Amino acid sequence: MSAPRTPRKVFGRLSLPERTFVTDALRAETVGGVLLLVAAVAALLWANIPALRDSYDSVSHFHIGPAALGLDLSIEHWAADGLLAIFFFVAGIELKRELVAGELRDPKAAVLPVVAALCGMAAPALVYTLTAVAGGGSLSGWAVPTATDIAFALAVLAVIGTSLPSALRAFLLTLAVVDDLFAILIIAVFFTDQLDFAALGGAVLGLVVFWLLLRKGVRGWYVYLPLAFVIWALMYNSGVHATIAGVAMGLMLRCTRREGEKHSPGEHIEHLVRPLSAGLAVPLFALFSAGVTLSGGALGEVFTQPETLGVVLGLVVGKAVGIFGGTWLTARFTKASLSDDLAWADVFAVASLAGIGFTVSLLIGELAFEGDTALTDEVKAAVLLGSLIAATLASVLLKMRNRRYRQLTEAEERDEDLSGIPDIYEEDDPAYHLRMAAIHDAKAAEHRRLAEVKAAEQARLAEVTGGAGEEDDRRA
């Protein structure tokens, strides 16, 4: 007879290498998310303080770059098309790693984040479409609420101090990677109007050269950096959004380790470029994209216009319902069960957190309503407001379970034998139990010694106290 199959656990414990990678990646994303929050607040202040408002517009629309190469762009444009290419380059590396060494390498394990991400994009698009149709608004912004901003979401986690278990953090990270992939496809397919096939052919040729150099093991930033800029410039002039060049180059990097390698080339380059992306590129994009004029009346109008209301409802309702529903359906029809340490309320809280759509949502908003400056700014305000509502809702839900999360995190990190590896990962290692036995024997011996010392002290005290009483009786 074959042994009965063990039901697969949804959000079960990660392997130690995967947990280490997730911890390192999320630490960098969290720092970048805090900088993103600071940049967004700075943009709003800069654009809404009367004395500074004109300077914000002047700087944002200041043009720089070689016109002969078709790159005479505004600062705002450079931030959206240029700096975000770095962000998507890192996203490409993350996706490649997930496909070859992470959660997405196993089709059975990949089903959950892929289905959750697809439902988490389809539901907001549906909510927006229904809202726009009911209100007689434009359908052009259906893709705006479909993206999740992982850095912003993790910054919220850092601010509220929630000790989210590593399995849920890994799910959020993998979900965001898949989300980014589909957002890239949306940008490439739906926001490419006219193609310059000569420039596109040049970009493809540049990517082939990039791939061949990687295959040959050629090293040196002075080779790849100029080539990457040429590929990006050709992609921009082709009519395809220039950030696609960043994704394509990221996907070409090898993310598997060979014998003798401590890190794969992809991991090494991601480690070098991620601080540039999270600490400079994305915050600068936020600084020149989030600066919309806000007022009580303008914020009120967000809930009266079908386009802006659709964005808010898509982020707050569509994301939460889509991701939670996709996760529940996947668990239901694959006969998987939720980890014993978690409840479905935890999944809903993370799904609500995924409603924070900032970087890519702002970018898609600019592309969807290009040429309509007033509506673009209103949609940006809707993205900010929807993200704020989603962050607040998720914070309340996560805070309600924070005590439980803290207990789980402490159990994951406990290292009583001081081996450098959490005890929970050594439970099947006989050497671990021998080390723990030696530690407990030493503690027991110390307690026996202390017991003997205390007993001796009490005996001496009783003897002294008894002797004093007899002397007093004789005097009496």
Coordinates of C-alpha atoms in Angstrom, one line a residue, residues 365-376:
G365 CA -2.7 56.4 -14.8
E366 CA -0.4 58.7 -16.8
L367 CA -0.5 56.3 -19.8
A368 CA -4.3 55.7 -19.6
F369 CA -5.3 59.4 -19.6
E370 CA -2.4 60.8 -21.5
G371 CA -3.4 64.2 -22.9
D372 CA -6.0 64.9 -20.3
T373 CA -4.0 66.6 -17.6
A374 CA -6.9 67.4 -15.3
L375 CA -8.2 63.8 -15.3
T376 CA -4.7 62.4 -14.9

